[in-house]
XYZ file of N, CA and C in Angstrom:
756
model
N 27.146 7.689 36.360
C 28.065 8.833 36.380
C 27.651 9.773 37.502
N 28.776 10.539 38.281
C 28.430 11.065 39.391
C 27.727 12.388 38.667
N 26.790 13.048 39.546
C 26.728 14.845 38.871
C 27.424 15.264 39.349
N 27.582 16.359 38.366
C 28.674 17.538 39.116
C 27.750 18.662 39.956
N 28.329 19.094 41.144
C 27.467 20.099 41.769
C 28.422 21.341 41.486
N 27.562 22.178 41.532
C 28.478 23.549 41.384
C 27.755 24.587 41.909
N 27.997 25.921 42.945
C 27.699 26.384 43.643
C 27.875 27.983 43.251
N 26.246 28.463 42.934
C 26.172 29.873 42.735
C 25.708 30.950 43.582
N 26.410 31.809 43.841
C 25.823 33.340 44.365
C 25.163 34.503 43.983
N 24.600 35.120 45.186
C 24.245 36.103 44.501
C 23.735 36.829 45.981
N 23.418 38.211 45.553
C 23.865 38.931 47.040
C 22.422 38.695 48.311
N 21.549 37.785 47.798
C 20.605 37.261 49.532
C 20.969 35.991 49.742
N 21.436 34.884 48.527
C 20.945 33.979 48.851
C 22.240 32.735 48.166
N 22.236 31.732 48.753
C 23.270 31.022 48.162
C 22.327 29.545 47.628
N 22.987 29.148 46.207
C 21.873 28.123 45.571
C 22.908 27.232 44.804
N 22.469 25.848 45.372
C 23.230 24.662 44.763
C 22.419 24.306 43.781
N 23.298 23.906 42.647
C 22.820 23.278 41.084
C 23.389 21.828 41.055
N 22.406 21.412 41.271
C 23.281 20.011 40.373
C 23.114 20.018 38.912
N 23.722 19.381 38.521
C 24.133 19.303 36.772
C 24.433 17.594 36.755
N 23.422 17.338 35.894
C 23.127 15.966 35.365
C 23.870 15.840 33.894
N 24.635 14.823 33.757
C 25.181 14.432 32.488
C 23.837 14.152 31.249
N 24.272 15.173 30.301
C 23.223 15.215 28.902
C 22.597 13.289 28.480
N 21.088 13.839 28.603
C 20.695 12.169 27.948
C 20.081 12.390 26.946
N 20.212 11.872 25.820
C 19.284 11.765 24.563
C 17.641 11.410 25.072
N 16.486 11.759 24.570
C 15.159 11.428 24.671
C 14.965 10.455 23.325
N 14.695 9.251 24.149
C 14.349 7.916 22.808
C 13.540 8.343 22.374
N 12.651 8.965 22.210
C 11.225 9.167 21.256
C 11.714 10.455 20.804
N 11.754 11.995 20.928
C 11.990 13.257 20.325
C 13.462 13.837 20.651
N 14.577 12.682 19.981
C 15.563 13.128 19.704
C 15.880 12.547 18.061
N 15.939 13.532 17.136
C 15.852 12.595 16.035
C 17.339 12.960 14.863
N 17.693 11.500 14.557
C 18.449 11.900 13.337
C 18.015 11.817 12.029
N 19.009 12.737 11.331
C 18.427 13.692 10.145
C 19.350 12.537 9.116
N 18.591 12.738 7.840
C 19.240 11.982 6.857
C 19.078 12.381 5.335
N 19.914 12.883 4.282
C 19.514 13.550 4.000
C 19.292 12.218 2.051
N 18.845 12.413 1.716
C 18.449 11.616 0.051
C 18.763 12.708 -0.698
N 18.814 12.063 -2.288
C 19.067 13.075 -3.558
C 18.103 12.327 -4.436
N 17.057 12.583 -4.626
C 15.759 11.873 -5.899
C 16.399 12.978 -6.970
N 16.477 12.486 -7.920
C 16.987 13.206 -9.482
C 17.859 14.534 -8.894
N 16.859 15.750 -9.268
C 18.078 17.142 -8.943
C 17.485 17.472 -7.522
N 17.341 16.920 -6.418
C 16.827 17.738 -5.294
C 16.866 16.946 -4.280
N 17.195 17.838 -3.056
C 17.794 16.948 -1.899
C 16.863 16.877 -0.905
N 16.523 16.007 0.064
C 15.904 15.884 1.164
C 16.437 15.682 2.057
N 16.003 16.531 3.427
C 16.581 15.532 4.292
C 15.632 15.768 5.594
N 15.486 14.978 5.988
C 13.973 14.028 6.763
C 14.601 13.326 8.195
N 14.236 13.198 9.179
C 14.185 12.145 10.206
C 14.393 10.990 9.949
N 15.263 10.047 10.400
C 15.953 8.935 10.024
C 14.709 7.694 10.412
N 14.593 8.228 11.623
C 13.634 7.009 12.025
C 12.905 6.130 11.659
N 11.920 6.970 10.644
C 10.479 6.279 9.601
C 11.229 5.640 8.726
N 11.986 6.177 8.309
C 13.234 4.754 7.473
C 13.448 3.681 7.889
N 13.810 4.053 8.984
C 14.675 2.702 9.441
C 13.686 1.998 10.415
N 12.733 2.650 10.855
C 11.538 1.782 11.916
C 10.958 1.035 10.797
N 10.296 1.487 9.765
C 9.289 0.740 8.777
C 9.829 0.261 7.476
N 10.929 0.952 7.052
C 11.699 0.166 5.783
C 12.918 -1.237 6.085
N 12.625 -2.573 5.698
C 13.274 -3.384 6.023
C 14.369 -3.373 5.191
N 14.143 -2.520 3.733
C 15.649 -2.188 2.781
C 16.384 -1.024 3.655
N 15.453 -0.265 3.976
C 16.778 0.878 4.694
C 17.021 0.624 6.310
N 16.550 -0.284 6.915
C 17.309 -0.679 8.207
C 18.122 -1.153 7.794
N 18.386 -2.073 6.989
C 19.451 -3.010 6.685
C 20.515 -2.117 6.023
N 20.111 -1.043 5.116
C 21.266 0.000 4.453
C 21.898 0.038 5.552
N 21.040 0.868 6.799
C 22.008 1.898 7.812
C 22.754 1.334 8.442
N 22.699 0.003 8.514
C 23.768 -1.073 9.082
C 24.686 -1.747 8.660
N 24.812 -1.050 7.307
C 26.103 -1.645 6.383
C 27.006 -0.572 6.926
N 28.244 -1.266 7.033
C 29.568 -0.686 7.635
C 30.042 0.617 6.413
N 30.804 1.751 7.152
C 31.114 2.818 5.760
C 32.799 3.438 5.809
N 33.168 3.417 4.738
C 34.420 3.862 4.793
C 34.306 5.213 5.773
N 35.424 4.944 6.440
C 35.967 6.539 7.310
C 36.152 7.718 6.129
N 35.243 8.378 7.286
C 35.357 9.799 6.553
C 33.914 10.226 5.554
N 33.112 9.038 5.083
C 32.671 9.052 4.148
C 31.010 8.636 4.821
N 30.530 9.603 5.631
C 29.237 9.360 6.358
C 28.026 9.049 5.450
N 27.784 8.344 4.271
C 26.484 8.427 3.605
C 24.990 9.310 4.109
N 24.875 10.293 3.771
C 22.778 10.855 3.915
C 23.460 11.608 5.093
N 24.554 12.080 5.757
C 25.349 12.976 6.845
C 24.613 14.274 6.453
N 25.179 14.848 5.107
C 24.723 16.081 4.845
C 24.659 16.058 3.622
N 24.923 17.242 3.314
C 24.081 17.696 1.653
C 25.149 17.192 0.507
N 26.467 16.900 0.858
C 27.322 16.693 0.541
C 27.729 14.898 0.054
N 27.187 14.332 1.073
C 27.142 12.811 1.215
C 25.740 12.310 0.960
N 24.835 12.732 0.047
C 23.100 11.825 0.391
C 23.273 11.137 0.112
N 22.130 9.937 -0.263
C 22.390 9.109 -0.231
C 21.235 8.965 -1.780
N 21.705 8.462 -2.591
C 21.404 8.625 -3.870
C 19.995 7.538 -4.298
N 18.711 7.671 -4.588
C 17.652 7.205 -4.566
C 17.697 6.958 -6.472
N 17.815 6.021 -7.350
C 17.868 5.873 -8.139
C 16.570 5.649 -8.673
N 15.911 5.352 -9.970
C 14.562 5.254 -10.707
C 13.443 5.711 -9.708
N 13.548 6.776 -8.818
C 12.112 7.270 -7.942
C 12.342 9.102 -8.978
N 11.123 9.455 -8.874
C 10.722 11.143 -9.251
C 10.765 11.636 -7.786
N 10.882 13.190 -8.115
C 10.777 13.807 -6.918
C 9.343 13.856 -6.516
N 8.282 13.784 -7.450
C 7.112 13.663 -7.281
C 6.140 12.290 -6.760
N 7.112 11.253 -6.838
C 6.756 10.137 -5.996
C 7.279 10.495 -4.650
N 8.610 10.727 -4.506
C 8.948 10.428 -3.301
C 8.506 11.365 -2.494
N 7.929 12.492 -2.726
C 6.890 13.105 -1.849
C 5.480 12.958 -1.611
N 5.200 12.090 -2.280
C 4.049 11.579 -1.734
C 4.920 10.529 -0.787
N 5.054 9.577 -1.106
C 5.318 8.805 0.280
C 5.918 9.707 1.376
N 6.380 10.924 1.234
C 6.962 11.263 2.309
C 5.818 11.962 3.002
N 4.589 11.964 2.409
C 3.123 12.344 3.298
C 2.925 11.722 4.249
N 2.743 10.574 3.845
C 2.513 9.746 4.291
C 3.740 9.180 5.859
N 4.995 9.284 5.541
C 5.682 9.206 6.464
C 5.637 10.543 7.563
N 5.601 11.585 7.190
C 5.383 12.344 7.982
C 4.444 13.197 7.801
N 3.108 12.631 8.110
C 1.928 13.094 8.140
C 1.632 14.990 8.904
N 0.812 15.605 7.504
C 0.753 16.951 8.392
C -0.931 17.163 9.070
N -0.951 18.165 10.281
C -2.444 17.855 10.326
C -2.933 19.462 10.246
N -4.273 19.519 10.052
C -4.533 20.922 9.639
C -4.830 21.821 10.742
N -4.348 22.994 10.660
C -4.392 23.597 11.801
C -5.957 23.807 12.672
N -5.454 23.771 14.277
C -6.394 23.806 14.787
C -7.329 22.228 14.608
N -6.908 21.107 14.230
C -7.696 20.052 13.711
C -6.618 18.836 14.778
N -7.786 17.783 14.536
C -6.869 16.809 15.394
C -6.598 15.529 14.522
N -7.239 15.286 13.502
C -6.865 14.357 12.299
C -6.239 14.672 11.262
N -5.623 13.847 10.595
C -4.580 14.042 9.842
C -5.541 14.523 8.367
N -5.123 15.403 7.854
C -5.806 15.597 6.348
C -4.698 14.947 5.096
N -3.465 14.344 5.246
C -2.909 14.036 4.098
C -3.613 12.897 3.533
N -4.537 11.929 3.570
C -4.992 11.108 2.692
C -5.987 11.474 1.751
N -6.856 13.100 2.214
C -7.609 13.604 1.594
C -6.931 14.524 0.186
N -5.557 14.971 0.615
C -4.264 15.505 -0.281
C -3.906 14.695 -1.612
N -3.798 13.196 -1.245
C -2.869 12.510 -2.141
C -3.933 12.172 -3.048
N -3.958 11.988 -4.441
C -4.534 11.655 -5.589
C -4.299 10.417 -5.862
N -5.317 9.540 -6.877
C -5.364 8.299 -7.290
C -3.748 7.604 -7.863
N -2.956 8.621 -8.358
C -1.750 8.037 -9.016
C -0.754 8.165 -7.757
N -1.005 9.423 -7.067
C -0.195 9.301 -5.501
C -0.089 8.322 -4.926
N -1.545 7.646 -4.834
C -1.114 6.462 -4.092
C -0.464 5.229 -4.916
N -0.644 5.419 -6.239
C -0.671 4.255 -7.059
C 1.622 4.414 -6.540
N 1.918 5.852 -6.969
C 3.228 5.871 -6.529
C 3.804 5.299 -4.623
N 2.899 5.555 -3.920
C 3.320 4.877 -2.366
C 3.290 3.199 -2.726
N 2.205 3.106 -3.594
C 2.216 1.297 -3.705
C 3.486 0.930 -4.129
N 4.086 1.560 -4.994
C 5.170 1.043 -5.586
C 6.360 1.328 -4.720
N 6.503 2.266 -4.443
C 7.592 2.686 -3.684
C 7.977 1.553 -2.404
N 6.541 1.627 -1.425
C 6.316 1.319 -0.498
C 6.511 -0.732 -0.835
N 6.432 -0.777 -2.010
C 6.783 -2.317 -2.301
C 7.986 -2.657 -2.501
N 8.834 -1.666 -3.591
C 10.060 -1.844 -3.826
C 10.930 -1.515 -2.453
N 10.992 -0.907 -1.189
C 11.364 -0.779 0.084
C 11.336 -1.336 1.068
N 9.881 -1.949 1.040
C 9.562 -2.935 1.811
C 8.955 -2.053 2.961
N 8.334 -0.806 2.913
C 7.436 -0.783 3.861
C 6.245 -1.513 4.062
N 5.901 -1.544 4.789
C 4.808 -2.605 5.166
C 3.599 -1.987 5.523
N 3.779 -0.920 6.012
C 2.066 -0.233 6.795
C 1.951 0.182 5.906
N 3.049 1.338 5.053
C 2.648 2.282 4.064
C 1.913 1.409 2.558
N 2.456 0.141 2.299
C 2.034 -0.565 1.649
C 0.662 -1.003 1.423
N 0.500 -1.169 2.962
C -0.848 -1.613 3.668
C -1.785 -0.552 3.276
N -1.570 0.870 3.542
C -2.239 2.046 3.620
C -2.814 1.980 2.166
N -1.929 2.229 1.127
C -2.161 2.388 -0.316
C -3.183 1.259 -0.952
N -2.517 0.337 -0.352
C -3.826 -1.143 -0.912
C -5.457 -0.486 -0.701
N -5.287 -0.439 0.888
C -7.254 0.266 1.278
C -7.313 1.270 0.371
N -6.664 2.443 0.087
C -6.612 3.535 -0.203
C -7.112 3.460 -1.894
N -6.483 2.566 -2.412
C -7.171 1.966 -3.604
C -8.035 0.977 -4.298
N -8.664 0.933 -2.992
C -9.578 -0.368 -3.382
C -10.438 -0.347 -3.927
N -11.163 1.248 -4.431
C -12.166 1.613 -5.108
C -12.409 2.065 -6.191
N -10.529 1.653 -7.224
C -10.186 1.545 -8.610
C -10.829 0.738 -9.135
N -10.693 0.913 -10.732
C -12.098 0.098 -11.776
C -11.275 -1.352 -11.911
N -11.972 -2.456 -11.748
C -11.620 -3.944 -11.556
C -10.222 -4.348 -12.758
N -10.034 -3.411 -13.912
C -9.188 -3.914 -14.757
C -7.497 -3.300 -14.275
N -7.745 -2.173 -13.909
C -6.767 -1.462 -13.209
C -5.858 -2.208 -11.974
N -7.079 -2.242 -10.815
C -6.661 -4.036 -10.012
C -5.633 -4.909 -10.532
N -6.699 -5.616 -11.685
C -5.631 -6.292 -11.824
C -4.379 -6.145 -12.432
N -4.221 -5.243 -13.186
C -2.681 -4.967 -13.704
C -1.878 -4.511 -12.141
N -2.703 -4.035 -11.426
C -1.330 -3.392 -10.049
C -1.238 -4.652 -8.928
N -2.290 -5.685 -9.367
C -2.081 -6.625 -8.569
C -1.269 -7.690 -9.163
N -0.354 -7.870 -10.401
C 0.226 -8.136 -11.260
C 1.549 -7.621 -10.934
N 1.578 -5.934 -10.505
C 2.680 -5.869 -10.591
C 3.435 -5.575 -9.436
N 2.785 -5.471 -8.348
C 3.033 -5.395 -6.905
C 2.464 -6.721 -6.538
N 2.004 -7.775 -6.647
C 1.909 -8.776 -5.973
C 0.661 -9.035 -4.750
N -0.744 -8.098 -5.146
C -2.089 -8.089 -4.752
C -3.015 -9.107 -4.806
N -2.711 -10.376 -3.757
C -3.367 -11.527 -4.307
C -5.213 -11.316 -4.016
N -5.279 -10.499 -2.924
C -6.524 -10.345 -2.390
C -7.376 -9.506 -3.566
N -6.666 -9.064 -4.238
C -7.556 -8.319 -5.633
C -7.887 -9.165 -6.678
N -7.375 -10.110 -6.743
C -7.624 -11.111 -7.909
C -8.843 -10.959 -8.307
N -9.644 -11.990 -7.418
C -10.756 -12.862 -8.110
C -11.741 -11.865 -8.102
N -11.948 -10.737 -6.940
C -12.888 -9.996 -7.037
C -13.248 -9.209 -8.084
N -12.004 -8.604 -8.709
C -11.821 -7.796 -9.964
C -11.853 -8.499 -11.101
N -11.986 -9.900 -11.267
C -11.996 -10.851 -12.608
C -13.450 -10.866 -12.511
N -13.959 -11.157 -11.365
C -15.354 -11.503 -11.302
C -16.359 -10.635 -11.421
N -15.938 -9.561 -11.174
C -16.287 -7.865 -11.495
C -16.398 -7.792 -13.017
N -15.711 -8.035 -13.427
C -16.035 -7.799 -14.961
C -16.233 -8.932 -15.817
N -15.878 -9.803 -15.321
C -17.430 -11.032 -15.693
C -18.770 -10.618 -15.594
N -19.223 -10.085 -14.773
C -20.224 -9.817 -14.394
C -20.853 -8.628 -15.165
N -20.116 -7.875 -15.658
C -20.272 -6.482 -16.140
C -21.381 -6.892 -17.409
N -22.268 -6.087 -18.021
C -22.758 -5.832 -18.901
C -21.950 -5.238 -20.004
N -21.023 -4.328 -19.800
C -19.748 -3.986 -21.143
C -19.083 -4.830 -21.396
N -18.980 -5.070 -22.819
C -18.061 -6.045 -23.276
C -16.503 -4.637 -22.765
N -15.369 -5.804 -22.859
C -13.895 -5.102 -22.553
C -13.758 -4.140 -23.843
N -13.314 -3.291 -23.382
C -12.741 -2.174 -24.828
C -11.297 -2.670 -25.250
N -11.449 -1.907 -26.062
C -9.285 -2.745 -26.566
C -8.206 -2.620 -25.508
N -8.562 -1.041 -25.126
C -7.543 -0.616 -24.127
C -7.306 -1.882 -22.954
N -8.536 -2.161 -22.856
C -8.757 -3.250 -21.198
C -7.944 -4.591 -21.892
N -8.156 -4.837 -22.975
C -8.214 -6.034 -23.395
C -6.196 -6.135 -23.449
N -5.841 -4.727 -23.627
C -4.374 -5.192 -24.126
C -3.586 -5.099 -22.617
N -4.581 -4.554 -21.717
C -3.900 -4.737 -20.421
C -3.734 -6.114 -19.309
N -4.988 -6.860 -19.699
C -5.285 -7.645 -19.559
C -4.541 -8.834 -20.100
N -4.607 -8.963 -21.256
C -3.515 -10.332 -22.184
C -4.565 -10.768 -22.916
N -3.929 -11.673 -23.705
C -5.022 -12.288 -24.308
C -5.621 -13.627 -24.039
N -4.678 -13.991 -22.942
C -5.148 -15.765 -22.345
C -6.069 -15.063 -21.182
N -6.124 -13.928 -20.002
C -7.356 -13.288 -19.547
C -8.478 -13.123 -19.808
N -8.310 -12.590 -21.273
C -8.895 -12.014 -22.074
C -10.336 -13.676 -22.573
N -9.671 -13.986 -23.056
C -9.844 -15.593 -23.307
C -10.870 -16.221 -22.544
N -10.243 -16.045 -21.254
C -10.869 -16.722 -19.813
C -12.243 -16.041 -19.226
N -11.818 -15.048 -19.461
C -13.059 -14.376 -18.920
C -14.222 -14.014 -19.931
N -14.080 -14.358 -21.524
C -15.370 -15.033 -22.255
C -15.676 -16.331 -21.918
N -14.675 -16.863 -21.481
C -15.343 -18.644 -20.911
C -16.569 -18.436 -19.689
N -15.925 -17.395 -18.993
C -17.012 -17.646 -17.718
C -17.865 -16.720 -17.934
N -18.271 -15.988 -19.101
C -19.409 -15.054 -19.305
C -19.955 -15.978 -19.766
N -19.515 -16.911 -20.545
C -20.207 -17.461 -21.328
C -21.017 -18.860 -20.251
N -20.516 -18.956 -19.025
C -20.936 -19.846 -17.919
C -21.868 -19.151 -17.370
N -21.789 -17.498 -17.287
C -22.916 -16.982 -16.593
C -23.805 -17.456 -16.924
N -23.981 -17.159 -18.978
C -25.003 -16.948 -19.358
C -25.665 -18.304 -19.310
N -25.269 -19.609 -19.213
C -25.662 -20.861 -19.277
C -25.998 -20.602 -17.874
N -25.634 -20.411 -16.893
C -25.973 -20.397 -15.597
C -27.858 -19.524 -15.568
N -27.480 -18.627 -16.226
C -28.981 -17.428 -16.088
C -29.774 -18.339 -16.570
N -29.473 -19.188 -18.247
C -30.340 -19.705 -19.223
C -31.144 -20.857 -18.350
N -30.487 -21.655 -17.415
C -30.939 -22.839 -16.471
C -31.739 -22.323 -15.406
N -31.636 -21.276 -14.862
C -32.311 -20.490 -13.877
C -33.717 -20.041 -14.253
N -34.049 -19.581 -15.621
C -35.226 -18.989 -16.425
C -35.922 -20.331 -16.696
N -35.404 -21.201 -17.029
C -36.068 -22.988 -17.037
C -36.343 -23.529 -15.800
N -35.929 -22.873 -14.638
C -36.335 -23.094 -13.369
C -36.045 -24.936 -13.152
N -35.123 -25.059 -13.718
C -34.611 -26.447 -13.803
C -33.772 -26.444 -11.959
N -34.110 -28.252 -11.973
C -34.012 -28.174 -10.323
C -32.405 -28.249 -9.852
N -31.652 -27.265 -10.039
C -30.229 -27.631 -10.176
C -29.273 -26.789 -9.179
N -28.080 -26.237 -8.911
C -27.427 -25.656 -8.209
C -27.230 -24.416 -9.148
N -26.997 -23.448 -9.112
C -26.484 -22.014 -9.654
C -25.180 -21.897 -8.903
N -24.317 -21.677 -9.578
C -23.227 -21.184 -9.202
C -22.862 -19.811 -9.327
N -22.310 -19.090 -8.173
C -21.958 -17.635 -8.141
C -20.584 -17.350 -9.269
N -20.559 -15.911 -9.578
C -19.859 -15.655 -10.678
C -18.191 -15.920 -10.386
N -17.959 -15.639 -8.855
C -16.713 -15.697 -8.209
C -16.522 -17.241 -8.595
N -17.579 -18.344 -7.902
C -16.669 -19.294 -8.096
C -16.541 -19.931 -9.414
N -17.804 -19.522 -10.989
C -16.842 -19.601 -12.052
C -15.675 -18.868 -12.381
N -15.402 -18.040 -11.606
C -13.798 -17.344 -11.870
C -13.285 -17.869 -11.450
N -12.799 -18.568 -10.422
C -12.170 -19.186 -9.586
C -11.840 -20.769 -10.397
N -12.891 -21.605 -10.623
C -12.723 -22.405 -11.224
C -11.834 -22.167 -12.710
N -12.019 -21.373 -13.642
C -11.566 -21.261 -14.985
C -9.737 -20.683 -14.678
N -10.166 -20.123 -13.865
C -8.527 -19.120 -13.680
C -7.622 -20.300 -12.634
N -8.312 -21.200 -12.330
C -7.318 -22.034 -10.973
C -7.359 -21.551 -9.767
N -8.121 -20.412 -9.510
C -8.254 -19.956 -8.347
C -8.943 -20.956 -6.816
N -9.543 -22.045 -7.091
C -10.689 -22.398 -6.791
C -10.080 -23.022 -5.383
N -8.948 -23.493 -5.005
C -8.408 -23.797 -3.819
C -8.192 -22.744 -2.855
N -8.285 -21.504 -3.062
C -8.772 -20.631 -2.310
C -10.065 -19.619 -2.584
N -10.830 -19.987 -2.457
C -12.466 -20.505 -2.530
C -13.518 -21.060 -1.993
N -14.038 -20.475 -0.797
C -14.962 -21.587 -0.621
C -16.330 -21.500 -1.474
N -16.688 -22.476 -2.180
C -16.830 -22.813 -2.927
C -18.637 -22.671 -2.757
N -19.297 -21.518 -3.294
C -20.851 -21.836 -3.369
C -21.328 -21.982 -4.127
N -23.001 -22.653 -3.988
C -23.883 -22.519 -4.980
C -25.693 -22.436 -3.918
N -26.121 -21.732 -5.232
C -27.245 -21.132 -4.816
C -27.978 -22.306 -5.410
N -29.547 -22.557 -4.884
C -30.842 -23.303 -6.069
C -31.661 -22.040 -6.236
N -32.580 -22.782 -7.290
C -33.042 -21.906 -8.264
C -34.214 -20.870 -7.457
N -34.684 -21.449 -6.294
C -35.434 -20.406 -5.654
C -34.985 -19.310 -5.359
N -33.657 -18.715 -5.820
C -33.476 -17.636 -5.342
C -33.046 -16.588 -6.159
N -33.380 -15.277 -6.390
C -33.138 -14.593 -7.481
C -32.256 -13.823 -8.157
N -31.391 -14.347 -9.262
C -30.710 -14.447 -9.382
C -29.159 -14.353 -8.747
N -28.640 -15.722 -7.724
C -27.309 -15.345 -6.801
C -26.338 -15.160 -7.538
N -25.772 -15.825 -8.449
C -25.035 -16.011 -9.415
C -24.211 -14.367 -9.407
N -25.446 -13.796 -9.485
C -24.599 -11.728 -9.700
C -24.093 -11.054 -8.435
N -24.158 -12.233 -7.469
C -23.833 -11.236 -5.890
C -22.590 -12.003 -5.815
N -22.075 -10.767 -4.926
C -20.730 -11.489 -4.278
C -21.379 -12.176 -3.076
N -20.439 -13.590 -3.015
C -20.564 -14.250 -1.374
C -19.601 -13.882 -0.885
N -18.120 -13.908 -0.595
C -17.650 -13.847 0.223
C -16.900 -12.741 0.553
N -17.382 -12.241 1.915
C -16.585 -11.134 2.138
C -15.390 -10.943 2.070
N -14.377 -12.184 2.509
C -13.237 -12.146 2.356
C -12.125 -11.570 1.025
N -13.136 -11.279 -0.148
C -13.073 -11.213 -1.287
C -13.482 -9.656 -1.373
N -13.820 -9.015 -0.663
C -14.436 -7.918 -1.662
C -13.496 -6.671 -1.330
């Protein structure tokens, strides 16, 4: 497109303007979009939606009746069904991270609480974000092994499995009821089988009998079916007690 020039005065001096046709800036030009979680409206930068959610890229590209702009304004949002307003602001920390003044790192992960994130896991699963997903997994990796496994149950956490079965194999507390009804009762089941392998495992070790010891992971692995993703160790008896350590990092 040509510019337009246009020519101003003034009483010393004469000064040509060119005038460039308006361009959007791809990075800090942003559209607004607005949601309704239960009674309260948001409305946020479109982008982090649609860059990292593979459910809401695909929304914003469904065709819309004329007239009828969906998340336009306060009038049209776009209606977020079974989320709290108190979930969806935590993930929205996380999407648009604040940093503390005068500071150059972000402080919202120090903000969000153990159930905060437990809400980004879910959110961030049912949406299909992927980093934010990512984020919440690390972010909780230092929940008690029974907990694990129910959220790796219900978000689909395969990397939590065996570590957290084998975790409380290992434990000195027997399960309390609470654990036990979260757990099931065929879990429940399984994981007296392989206490009960520890303890045959320890009992052969104290006899200093000349044999292999097997680590606690890979009787979990074995009893639960896990064992094809596994590599598969064993300790001999010269060494004191392996059976209670984790081997593989890949696992922890």
């Amino acid at each position: 497109m040509t510019p337009k020039v246009s020519t101003e005065f003034s009483l010393r001096h004469q000064s040509t303007v060119v005038e460039y046709p308006n361009k959007r800036s791809k990075d800090y030009y942003y559209d607004l979009v607005t949601f309704k979680v239960q009674d309260t409206l948001f409305r946020v930068p479109r982008q982090a939606f649609e860059k990292d959610s593979i459910v809401f890229r695909d929304m914003f590209l469904l065709p819309q009746r004329s007239g009828e702009q969906e998340g336009e304004d306060d009038e049209n949002p776009i209606l977020l069904p079974f989320v709290t307003v108190q979930d969806f602001e935590y993930l929205l920390e996380i999407l648009y991270p604040r940093k503390a003044p005068f500071l150059l790192f972000d402080i919202t992960p120090f903000l969000i609480p153990i159930e905060g994130w437990i809400a980004i896991l879910r959110l961030s699963t049912m949406w299909e974000f992927t980093n934010a997903r990512r984020l919440a997994i690390r972010k909780l990796k230092s929940i008690d092994a029974c907990k694990k496994i129910q959220l790796s149950r219900e978000y689909d956490i395969e990397e939590w499995v065996l570590p957290a079965l084998a975790e409380l194999a290992r434990r000195d507390q027997l399960l309390t009821v609470e654990e036990g009804n979260i757990l099931g009762m065929e879990t429940v089941i399984k994981l007296g089988h392989v206490r009960e392998s520890i303890k045959h495992e320890y009992s052969n070790r104290l006899r200093l009998r000349p044999r292999k010891i097997q680590t606690a992971e890979t009787l979990v692995a074995k009893e639960f079916g896990l064992a094809r993703n596994v590599r598969i160790k064993v300790c001999y008896r010269k060494m004191t007690l392996p059976w209670l350590e984790s081997y593989d990092p890949d696992f922890e």
